XYZ file of C-alpha atoms in Angstrom:
686
model
C 41.058 -17.053 6.771
C 44.590 -16.522 5.437
C 45.884 -15.652 8.890
C 44.465 -18.846 10.338
C 45.988 -20.869 7.496
C 49.407 -19.292 8.023
C 49.350 -20.170 11.699
C 48.334 -23.733 10.988
C 51.127 -24.371 8.536
C 53.805 -22.230 10.321
C 57.565 -22.976 9.793
C 57.568 -24.200 6.190
C 59.616 -22.993 3.238
C 58.052 -19.851 1.794
C 57.137 -21.360 -1.610
C 55.613 -24.427 0.028
C 53.679 -22.344 2.536
C 52.306 -20.163 -0.260
C 51.234 -23.189 -2.267
C 49.537 -24.718 0.729
C 47.779 -21.449 1.403
C 46.432 -21.339 -2.167
C 45.238 -24.934 -1.872
C 43.545 -24.203 1.415
C 41.862 -21.076 0.066
C 40.660 -22.985 -3.019
C 39.332 -25.852 -0.899
C 37.638 -23.646 1.655
C 36.104 -21.253 -0.867
C 34.702 -24.139 -2.877
C 33.401 -25.699 0.342
C 31.597 -22.454 1.090
C 30.094 -22.385 -2.402
C 28.997 -25.984 -2.055
C 27.498 -25.178 1.355
C 25.616 -22.221 -0.125
C 24.319 -24.336 -2.951
C 23.216 -27.007 -0.500
C 21.661 -24.409 1.750
C 23.787 -25.498 4.721
C 22.761 -23.653 7.864
C 24.499 -20.828 9.664
C 24.611 -20.588 13.450
C 22.543 -18.166 15.532
C 21.264 -17.941 19.095
C 18.385 -16.418 21.051
C 18.478 -15.889 24.819
C 15.050 -15.175 26.320
C 14.751 -13.573 29.761
C 11.186 -14.420 30.717
C 11.562 -12.678 34.085
C 12.334 -9.333 32.469
C 9.449 -7.387 30.897
C 10.732 -4.635 28.597
C 7.400 -3.124 27.610
C 3.723 -3.530 26.857
C 2.269 -4.401 23.450
C -0.953 -2.660 22.461
C -4.000 -4.872 21.971
C -4.963 -2.470 19.141
C -1.694 -3.010 17.300
C -2.866 -4.865 14.206
C -5.674 -3.314 12.194
C -6.690 -2.987 8.560
C -7.399 -0.192 6.101
C -9.860 -0.085 3.219
C -10.338 2.762 0.759
C -12.550 3.735 -2.157
C -9.860 2.836 -4.686
C -10.752 1.099 -7.943
C -12.306 -2.151 -6.626
C -11.296 -1.793 -2.992
C -14.943 -1.253 -2.002
C -17.155 -1.773 -5.045
C -16.969 -5.381 -6.280
C -14.087 -6.132 -3.933
C -15.692 -5.668 -0.534
C -19.372 -5.261 -1.374
C -21.475 -8.132 -2.686
C -23.439 -6.125 -5.256
C -23.108 -7.897 -8.621
C -24.490 -5.151 -10.873
C -21.991 -2.604 -12.138
C -23.272 0.934 -12.682
C -26.646 0.052 -11.254
C -27.770 3.683 -11.528
C -26.792 4.082 -15.220
C -24.402 6.907 -14.393
C -21.474 6.039 -16.669
C -21.323 8.031 -19.913
C -23.207 6.371 -22.782
C -21.979 4.986 -26.075
C -23.398 5.892 -29.497
C -26.663 4.003 -28.948
C -27.217 5.464 -25.461
C -26.001 2.601 -23.241
C -23.426 3.101 -20.443
C -20.236 1.035 -20.721
C -21.317 -1.881 -18.500
C -24.608 -2.482 -20.335
C -25.225 -4.053 -23.749
C -28.216 -4.536 -26.023
C -30.085 -7.844 -25.723
C -29.816 -10.199 -27.470
C -26.782 -8.546 -29.159
C -25.698 -5.988 -31.755
C -25.517 -8.266 -34.810
C -28.596 -6.823 -36.465
C -30.433 -3.539 -36.332
C -33.335 -3.396 -33.871
C -35.487 -0.496 -35.075
C -38.052 -1.074 -32.346
C -35.639 -0.450 -29.456
C -34.034 2.894 -28.588
C -32.046 4.023 -25.535
C -31.417 7.413 -23.964
C -29.121 8.400 -21.079
C -31.675 10.548 -19.290
C -30.627 13.256 -16.820
C -34.140 14.731 -16.618
C -35.879 11.649 -15.187
C -34.335 9.464 -12.499
C -35.272 7.806 -9.251
C -35.468 10.257 -6.357
C -32.193 11.213 -4.700
C -31.816 12.998 -1.381
C -31.424 16.778 -1.573
C -30.169 17.675 1.913
C -26.607 17.482 0.598
C -25.798 18.858 -2.843
C -24.557 16.243 -5.310
C -21.413 17.013 -7.282
C -22.671 15.444 -10.508
C -25.971 14.879 -12.341
C -27.990 11.725 -11.761
C -29.354 9.616 -14.604
C -31.673 6.809 -15.567
C -31.880 4.700 -18.698
C -34.852 5.550 -20.906
C -36.016 2.781 -23.211
C -38.448 3.308 -26.067
C -40.075 0.148 -27.423
C -41.826 1.190 -30.659
C -43.036 -2.243 -31.759
C -44.640 -5.184 -29.987
C -43.574 -8.070 -32.196
C -44.026 -10.730 -29.533
C -40.264 -10.982 -28.961
C -38.243 -9.872 -25.978
C -35.921 -6.895 -26.433
C -33.763 -5.299 -23.756
C -30.338 -5.016 -22.151
C -27.878 -7.268 -20.400
C -24.715 -7.131 -18.322
C -21.966 -9.738 -18.660
C -19.396 -11.104 -16.222
C -21.858 -11.872 -13.437
C -20.571 -14.770 -11.293
C -23.287 -17.119 -10.045
C -23.320 -20.333 -8.010
C -25.757 -23.176 -8.397
C -28.526 -23.280 -5.777
C -27.790 -19.866 -4.252
C -30.814 -17.536 -4.391
C -29.980 -14.195 -5.987
C -32.289 -11.467 -4.775
C -32.696 -8.431 -6.942
C -34.901 -5.516 -7.805
C -35.462 -2.778 -10.375
C -36.853 0.714 -9.989
C -39.139 1.320 -12.977
C -41.249 4.167 -14.282
C -43.470 3.942 -17.366
C -45.207 6.476 -19.587
C -48.617 5.412 -20.781
C -48.283 1.680 -21.167
C -48.275 -1.487 -19.131
C -44.982 -3.335 -19.606
C -44.040 -6.930 -19.059
C -40.486 -7.275 -17.774
C -38.461 -10.479 -17.899
C -35.258 -10.952 -15.845
C -32.883 -13.869 -16.206
C -29.462 -15.301 -15.473
C -28.072 -16.973 -18.572
C -24.940 -18.140 -20.348
C -23.097 -15.266 -22.011
C -23.712 -16.302 -25.586
C -26.419 -15.584 -28.089
C -29.178 -18.090 -27.486
C -27.303 -19.528 -24.528
C -28.764 -21.597 -21.703
C -31.014 -19.818 -19.209
C -30.108 -20.715 -15.617
C -32.996 -18.927 -13.900
C -35.710 -16.449 -14.895
C -38.654 -14.505 -13.525
C -41.518 -12.450 -14.951
C -42.576 -9.060 -13.606
C -46.045 -8.335 -14.923
C -48.183 -5.208 -15.044
C -45.401 -2.727 -14.610
C -46.913 0.749 -14.896
C -47.063 4.262 -13.484
C -44.566 6.279 -11.458
C -41.390 4.956 -9.856
C -41.897 1.611 -8.099
C -39.525 -1.027 -6.807
C -40.047 -4.465 -8.366
C -38.332 -7.361 -6.642
C -37.460 -10.863 -7.826
C -35.420 -13.938 -6.832
C -33.347 -16.018 -9.249
C -31.901 -19.387 -8.162
C -29.627 -20.685 -10.932
C -29.528 -24.326 -11.926
C -25.845 -24.109 -12.785
C -22.724 -22.279 -11.646
C -21.130 -19.901 -14.122
C -18.409 -17.404 -13.256
C -19.144 -15.376 -16.398
C -22.935 -15.435 -16.687
C -25.029 -12.547 -17.933
C -27.934 -10.780 -16.266
C -30.746 -9.963 -18.694
C -33.572 -7.424 -18.480
C -35.957 -7.650 -21.417
C -39.376 -6.205 -22.279
C -42.538 -7.017 -24.116
C -45.042 -4.344 -24.986
C -44.974 -0.958 -26.661
C -44.199 2.396 -25.132
C -41.618 4.191 -22.937
C -39.991 2.892 -19.774
C -37.244 4.155 -17.453
C -34.879 1.940 -15.430
C -32.812 2.993 -12.422
C -31.078 1.477 -9.374
C -30.839 -2.155 -10.496
C -29.568 -4.561 -7.842
C -28.590 -8.223 -7.594
C -27.178 -9.704 -4.374
C -26.298 -13.303 -3.530
C -28.416 -14.771 -0.765
C -25.374 -15.542 1.391
C -24.049 -11.962 1.429
C -23.345 -10.757 4.963
C -24.952 -7.353 5.428
C -24.057 -6.490 1.847
C -20.469 -7.809 2.038
C -19.165 -10.619 -0.142
C -19.172 -13.820 1.944
C -15.781 -15.040 0.692
C -14.126 -11.688 1.420
C -15.923 -11.378 4.758
C -14.478 -14.690 5.966
C -10.952 -13.586 5.038
C -11.386 -10.300 6.907
C -12.800 -12.032 9.965
C -9.884 -14.473 10.045
C -7.523 -11.485 10.378
C -9.283 -10.489 13.613
C -8.516 -6.806 12.933
C -8.404 -4.615 16.026
C -9.627 -1.716 13.895
C -10.531 -0.905 10.315
C -9.724 2.528 8.890
C -12.050 4.083 6.277
C -12.929 5.808 3.871
C -9.303 6.651 3.076
C -6.547 7.396 2.401
C -6.449 10.082 -0.203
C -10.173 9.638 -0.822
C -10.927 10.894 2.678
C -10.076 14.370 1.385
C -12.665 13.968 -1.399
C -15.448 12.255 0.525
C -18.562 13.767 2.102
C -20.068 11.408 4.648
C -23.676 12.387 3.880
C -23.321 10.850 0.413
C -23.368 7.467 2.138
C -26.393 7.570 4.445
C -30.114 7.097 4.006
C -31.935 4.665 1.707
C -29.386 2.906 -0.459
C -31.109 3.717 -3.749
C -31.329 7.439 -2.955
C -27.589 7.911 -2.474
C -25.323 9.719 -4.896
C -22.798 8.259 -7.272
C -19.671 10.389 -6.978
C -16.470 10.906 -8.921
C -13.228 9.721 -7.319
C -10.509 12.198 -8.430
C -7.866 10.470 -6.298
C -8.058 7.253 -8.295
C -8.653 7.633 -12.009
C -11.899 9.636 -11.727
C -13.731 6.369 -11.234
C -17.412 6.619 -10.379
C -18.132 5.362 -6.875
C -21.556 4.145 -5.771
C -22.378 4.981 -2.178
C -23.755 1.538 -1.346
C -21.254 1.261 1.491
C -21.608 4.237 3.802
C -21.181 4.928 7.498
C -23.938 2.555 8.642
C -22.694 -0.348 6.525
C -19.049 0.268 7.448
C -19.748 0.289 11.178
C -21.845 -2.865 10.780
C -18.940 -4.591 9.005
C -16.589 -3.607 11.822
C -18.936 -4.957 14.495
C -19.467 -8.172 12.510
C -15.727 -8.924 12.468
C -15.029 -7.609 15.982
C -13.099 -4.496 14.897
C -13.248 -0.903 16.088
C -14.156 1.552 13.309
C -11.644 4.334 12.661
C -13.130 7.167 10.594
C -10.981 9.621 8.642
C -12.524 13.087 8.488
C -12.242 15.330 5.445
C -10.345 18.489 6.439
C -11.025 21.403 4.082
C -11.008 19.165 1.011
C -13.549 19.470 -1.806
C -15.666 21.899 0.171
C -15.548 20.110 3.527
C -16.147 22.151 6.685
C -15.791 21.956 10.440
C -19.560 21.770 10.810
C -19.682 18.764 8.494
C -17.101 16.936 10.629
C -18.964 17.696 13.857
C -22.212 16.532 12.260
C -20.574 13.198 11.394
C -19.633 12.686 15.041
C -23.203 13.520 16.020
C -24.603 11.099 13.430
C -22.356 8.303 14.695
C -22.426 8.944 18.436
C -25.172 11.461 19.152
C -28.355 10.933 21.129
C -31.668 10.241 19.474
C -32.758 13.775 20.333
C -29.897 15.401 18.381
C -30.484 16.437 14.776
C -28.036 14.000 13.203
C -28.561 11.313 15.811
C -32.218 11.357 14.813
C -31.136 10.849 11.198
C -29.212 7.743 12.286
C -32.329 6.454 14.033
C -34.406 7.105 10.908
C -31.880 5.045 8.975
C -32.523 2.047 11.227
C -29.878 2.473 13.947
C -31.431 3.587 17.231
C -28.302 2.960 19.294
C -25.249 5.216 18.940
C -22.355 3.644 17.038
C -19.879 4.782 19.719
C -17.094 5.347 17.212
C -14.020 6.004 19.317
C -11.243 6.725 16.804
C -11.411 9.804 14.553
C -8.552 10.792 12.268
C -8.421 14.454 11.293
C -7.440 14.427 7.627
C -5.103 12.296 5.554
C -1.580 13.165 4.375
C -2.338 16.894 4.366
C 1.383 17.483 3.743
C 1.005 15.917 0.258
C 0.043 18.081 -2.719
C -1.914 15.151 -4.188
C -4.751 15.545 -1.682
C -7.471 18.157 -1.609
C -7.020 20.414 1.422
C -3.208 20.228 1.170
C -1.474 22.768 3.408
C 1.679 23.487 5.349
C 2.104 22.245 8.918
C 1.115 25.530 10.595
C -2.133 25.727 8.634
C -2.941 22.098 9.314
C -2.298 22.492 13.051
C -4.667 25.481 13.175
C -7.311 23.546 11.245
C -6.782 20.498 13.451
C -7.553 22.498 16.574
C -10.713 23.947 15.024
C -11.956 20.535 13.978
C -11.103 18.953 17.321
C -12.920 21.684 19.248
C -16.079 21.183 17.197
C -15.971 17.393 17.192
C -15.073 17.011 20.873
C -17.837 19.461 21.672
C -20.256 16.839 20.335
C -18.581 13.863 22.047
C -15.716 14.565 24.483
C -14.871 10.842 24.739
C -13.560 10.432 21.180
C -9.863 9.665 20.592
C -8.180 11.920 18.052
C -5.562 11.069 15.443
C -3.494 13.844 13.854
C -1.633 13.753 10.542
C 2.059 13.125 11.079
C 4.869 12.503 8.613
C 8.252 10.880 8.190
C 9.487 14.486 8.080
C 10.418 15.523 11.623
C 9.929 19.249 10.969
C 6.260 18.652 10.102
C 5.886 16.623 13.289
C 7.606 19.287 15.397
C 5.277 22.011 14.111
C 2.067 19.994 14.542
C 3.022 18.670 17.974
C 4.142 22.103 19.142
C 0.897 23.761 18.090
C -1.674 21.040 18.787
C 0.062 18.442 20.957
C -2.261 18.801 23.991
C -5.221 17.841 21.753
C -3.522 14.850 20.066
C -3.960 11.240 21.188
C -2.266 9.555 18.229
C 0.015 10.733 15.438
C -0.560 8.971 12.092
C 2.536 8.188 10.013
C 2.667 6.190 6.767
C 5.502 3.979 5.518
C 6.050 2.864 1.919
C 9.255 1.487 0.434
C 9.695 0.284 -3.132
C 12.017 -0.411 -6.026
C 13.148 3.217 -6.390
C 14.243 3.370 -2.753
C 15.972 -0.022 -3.002
C 18.220 1.219 -5.815
C 18.581 -2.221 -7.358
C 19.756 -3.840 -4.118
C 17.139 -6.215 -2.617
C 19.093 -6.361 0.639
C 18.050 -2.739 1.270
C 14.439 -3.903 1.556
C 15.396 -6.611 4.052
C 17.158 -4.017 6.229
C 14.950 -0.955 5.847
C 12.443 -1.781 8.589
C 15.190 -1.298 11.186
C 15.484 2.372 10.202
C 11.961 2.925 11.537
C 13.051 1.585 14.904
C 15.541 4.431 15.075
C 12.966 6.884 13.728
C 10.429 5.947 16.422
C 13.013 6.707 19.083
C 13.532 10.151 17.546
C 9.777 10.778 17.531
C 9.584 9.687 21.165
C 12.292 12.174 22.121
C 10.551 14.908 20.142
C 7.288 14.301 21.977
C 9.035 14.441 25.340
C 10.635 17.718 24.331
C 7.662 19.442 22.696
C 4.697 17.992 24.618
C 6.087 17.058 28.027
C 3.740 15.075 30.240
C 1.435 14.180 27.347
C 1.227 10.526 26.230
C 0.894 10.421 22.449
C 1.201 7.166 20.548
C 1.814 6.411 16.893
C -0.712 5.007 14.434
C 1.150 3.535 11.458
C -2.160 3.214 9.652
C -0.764 2.843 6.150
C 2.278 0.706 5.428
C 3.507 -1.724 2.791
C 6.108 -2.219 0.143
C 5.519 -0.342 -3.110
C 6.751 -3.018 -5.495
C 5.391 -3.974 -8.910
C 3.442 -7.172 -9.362
C 4.120 -9.980 -8.732
C 6.813 -8.869 -6.233
C 4.134 -7.120 -4.172
C 2.540 -10.515 -3.524
C 5.796 -12.387 -2.982
C 7.787 -13.891 -0.144
C 10.089 -10.877 -0.407
C 7.285 -8.487 0.579
C 6.187 -10.805 3.387
C 9.703 -10.812 4.889
C 9.740 -7.008 4.884
C 6.279 -6.989 6.460
C 7.272 -9.387 9.221
C 10.454 -7.504 10.079
C 8.493 -4.234 10.213
C 5.849 -5.840 12.432
C 8.639 -7.029 14.732
C 9.739 -3.396 14.925
C 6.177 -2.390 15.834
C 6.173 -4.864 18.714
C 9.592 -3.694 19.927
C 8.546 -0.014 19.874
C 6.497 1.120 22.858
C 5.291 4.209 20.988
C 3.462 2.268 18.222
C -0.111 1.595 19.344
C -1.905 0.921 16.043
C -1.038 -0.134 12.521
C -2.874 -0.964 9.311
C -1.412 -2.533 6.195
C -2.367 -0.887 2.914
C -4.798 -2.123 1.682
C -7.272 -4.661 3.055
C -9.026 -5.534 -0.227
C -7.642 -4.806 -3.709
C -6.925 -1.077 -4.092
C -3.186 -0.749 -4.417
C -1.549 -3.871 -5.772
C -0.650 -4.629 -2.181
C -4.213 -5.317 -1.074
C -3.719 -8.307 1.220
C -7.033 -9.821 0.092
C -7.203 -10.017 -3.698
C -10.782 -10.419 -4.914
C -11.775 -10.870 -8.546
C -15.420 -11.108 -9.542
C -15.609 -14.796 -8.666
C -12.467 -15.728 -6.741
C -10.274 -14.717 -3.812
C -6.690 -15.315 -2.756
C -4.633 -13.893 0.089
C -1.115 -12.544 -0.205
C 1.881 -13.624 1.896
C 1.612 -10.315 3.765
C -1.944 -11.310 4.721
C -0.542 -14.566 6.134
C 1.914 -12.592 8.276
C -0.863 -10.291 9.529
C -3.082 -13.232 10.428
C -0.316 -15.168 12.201
C 1.126 -12.220 14.120
C -2.262 -11.014 15.317
C -3.339 -14.507 16.377
C -0.107 -14.784 18.390
C -0.153 -11.250 19.779
C 1.396 -11.030 23.216
C 0.659 -8.437 25.884
C 4.154 -8.053 27.378
C 7.420 -7.820 25.474
C 10.154 -9.906 27.054
C 13.877 -9.206 26.975
C 15.739 -11.227 24.353
C 19.333 -11.196 23.154
C 19.968 -12.341 19.588
C 23.228 -13.388 17.954
C 23.043 -13.649 14.174
C 25.154 -13.622 11.011
C 24.981 -10.256 9.250
C 24.893 -8.720 5.786
C 25.839 -5.386 4.240
C 23.651 -3.130 2.125
C 24.276 -0.268 -0.286
C 21.873 2.176 1.382
C 20.726 0.791 4.735
C 24.054 0.260 6.465
C 26.415 -2.610 7.188
C 26.393 -5.449 9.695
C 22.611 -5.932 9.480
C 21.510 -9.145 11.242
C 19.791 -11.735 9.066
C 17.740 -12.899 12.043
C 15.136 -10.549 13.488
C 13.354 -11.564 16.700
C 10.737 -10.276 19.100
C 9.517 -12.240 22.119
C 6.286 -11.628 24.012
C 4.059 -13.246 26.626
C 0.297 -13.712 26.439
C -1.939 -11.679 28.716
C -2.755 -14.765 30.797
C 0.943 -15.550 31.212
C 0.532 -19.091 29.879
C 2.358 -18.741 26.571
C 5.522 -17.164 25.202
C 5.550 -16.179 21.528
C 8.887 -16.138 19.716
C 8.600 -14.365 16.356
C 11.617 -14.927 14.125
C 12.325 -13.642 10.610
C 15.215 -15.158 8.644
C 15.928 -12.709 5.825
C 18.821 -14.758 4.419
C 17.770 -15.715 0.868
C 19.997 -18.812 0.743
C 20.834 -20.155 4.165
C 18.812 -21.613 7.039
C 19.733 -20.475 10.537
C 20.394 -23.262 13.009
C 19.471 -21.438 16.180
C 20.026 -22.298 19.805
C 17.199 -20.974 21.975
C 17.708 -20.606 25.714
C 14.832 -19.656 28.037
C 15.589 -18.281 31.477
C 13.332 -16.970 34.201
C 10.468 -19.380 33.517
C 9.936 -23.042 32.906
C 8.543 -24.065 29.527
C 7.128 -27.333 28.251
C 9.293 -29.863 26.421
C 7.386 -29.379 23.162
C 6.149 -26.327 21.295
C 4.157 -25.376 18.215
C 6.110 -23.831 15.333
C 4.236 -22.064 12.508
C 6.245 -21.059 9.447
C 5.372 -18.992 6.375
C 7.535 -19.749 3.351
C 7.730 -20.658 -0.310
C 10.301 -22.100 -2.672
C 12.122 -18.782 -3.196
C 12.109 -15.090 -2.348
C 10.370 -14.358 -5.653
C 7.616 -16.953 -5.181
C 4.242 -15.170 -5.163
C 0.601 -16.001 -4.564
C -1.867 -15.420 -7.400
C -5.254 -16.585 -8.621
C -3.419 -19.334 -10.545
C -1.255 -20.356 -7.553
C -3.032 -19.098 -4.416
C -0.976 -21.213 -1.971
C 2.513 -20.890 -3.455
C 3.332 -19.156 -0.165
C 1.572 -20.848 2.728
C 1.720 -21.408 6.472
C 2.919 -24.767 7.816
C 2.551 -25.944 11.405
C 4.477 -28.618 13.318
C 5.377 -29.673 16.836
C 9.026 -29.265 17.831
C 11.136 -30.179 20.855
C 11.512 -27.319 23.300
C 12.469 -26.741 26.924
C 14.901 -24.470 28.714
C 17.367 -24.963 25.843
C 16.646 -26.319 22.393
C 17.795 -26.022 18.803
C 15.518 -24.969 15.961
C 16.224 -24.403 12.275
C 14.662 -21.311 10.718
C 14.543 -22.028 6.968
C 15.988 -19.585 4.471
C 13.680 -16.623 3.640
C 11.115 -17.626 6.275
C 8.860 -16.190 8.963
C 8.257 -18.337 12.035
C 6.320 -18.078 15.265
C 7.082 -20.542 18.053
C 4.490 -20.817 20.814
C 6.022 -22.028 24.086
C 3.803 -23.194 26.918
C 4.823 -21.739 30.283
C 4.858 -24.276 33.107
C 3.301 -23.373 36.470
C 5.817 -22.142 39.006
C 6.610 -24.847 41.612
C 5.079 -24.115 45.010
C 7.076 -24.616 48.153
C 5.944 -27.458 50.371
C 4.916 -26.520 53.914
C 7.117 -27.671 56.787
């Protein structure tokens, strides 16, 4: 700037030249500040070479991942409204588990009603796989029949007017005929009853008693009441209440959000939990499954309502391929157990475990293609943790047994961001590996107080993928192994995790995925709740989606098949940890499989300035108008929440296009421009 000013003012007296220079610097610097405050645009350009294909983009690229983690499955994904429906939580002083309370309340003593957390009597559980904890029921002793109802209730049950709620109870009695009353009511003493039903002549050994309640009013915090008349002893177990619009046991509001993502695959049951989970806990009649302790996440109790059958059904309902993560040597897991899971999922009706699948209502094989052998075995936080040599040896044992059941399955090995781990595993087991799973997380500690590090970090993975590619060529020559980045996200505290800042990182990383031929699959962590980054946030009665969800939905809906060559010119920024001269504008360009559309994905990471960008398209004719979809909010820190679910949203408009056009990418924004390719002109015959 000073050099240019000196040349402009040239042959002046020294003191005058210096004064003019100071004036010019003052004027120009203040002009820059005013431009920044106004958000004046910076210049950029994109040159697209539609006649040059640089690579293929996997149709399996964008998947999802759900884990047994706090309310990632229970109450987040599943539609079951009753918490602790098997009475397995530890009891309080009067014998009731934490989610159950005395009805009508605890204001006064009720000498005729006594509770016991009973581990000697409970509804039948399956015994072909040893449980890791005792089962329970709730024993209720009614010592007086005073003509009043006495019982238990559970609060915080969301209900909607006119929706039938179908439920049941498993009941056993000892020497008396009970009358049971169930109801949905306002959560207050003597509050309004929205719906009720009577179950008469309850007696004898364990029986299932069903009912339907259709409330007259919506209430997001209703209570579910079970009360009794009579005198004697009764046991309750396996209580259930499902809304009539649940989709194969999945919450309808969450189901619609998952389906809109169009996930290519869904990974399950973990994550860390995969190294704690035994698949046989989750098969067979729902009410005979075990409740298990989740040591990976707060020792929470996990019902097994969602098991293999329900998970595969969810995947088929949303058009996704199931990807199952096998427990490798964790919590007593064995090779035989893993092979049996493959047989249960894919085996013939004549096989032992295939016949079990048939008995559970699924005569046709599930044809599960993708099987991941363990999760993050390099981490000492998972059961089955080992060094790379031990894992590689275990991997080969598990693969031999599992492939012996179904040779067509595709196998995913545990990889790492540590290249030495990858070298060891690939060197020992590379010929048996189809995909290498690597996980990416980046948070406040890694950023070191500099937000620009987050905006640049995704580019480091582009370099890393090239190193992995070279390693594979060196260690496993002639073998095509692809990467599955099946856990990734920022690791920021709330609300930053649900902010525009996280979405910009996500979009830049997804651009890197599309530019990297080695990446075949990815899955953001998590799909529902779980970590704070769950892209679908589901409370008991409401749902919102995060900005990262919006990026996933948009990028997958505009997923091209061929990556086209593109040259980008952009202003740059410097970071404290991720290098200097980092471009603000990140771009990937692809073409649809039918060749009719070009997708330009552009991320402007500049927090203050729009980018006025000249786009030139060569090698193909494109229509004079295009569709531009943009994800943005008022600032980088703007975040979606239950209170403001659309603070960050997607906007769509039609823009002028053609072989050369100008478009403005707003500050801190993610945009996808869909260009329509014109038919090639045909030569006229002479």
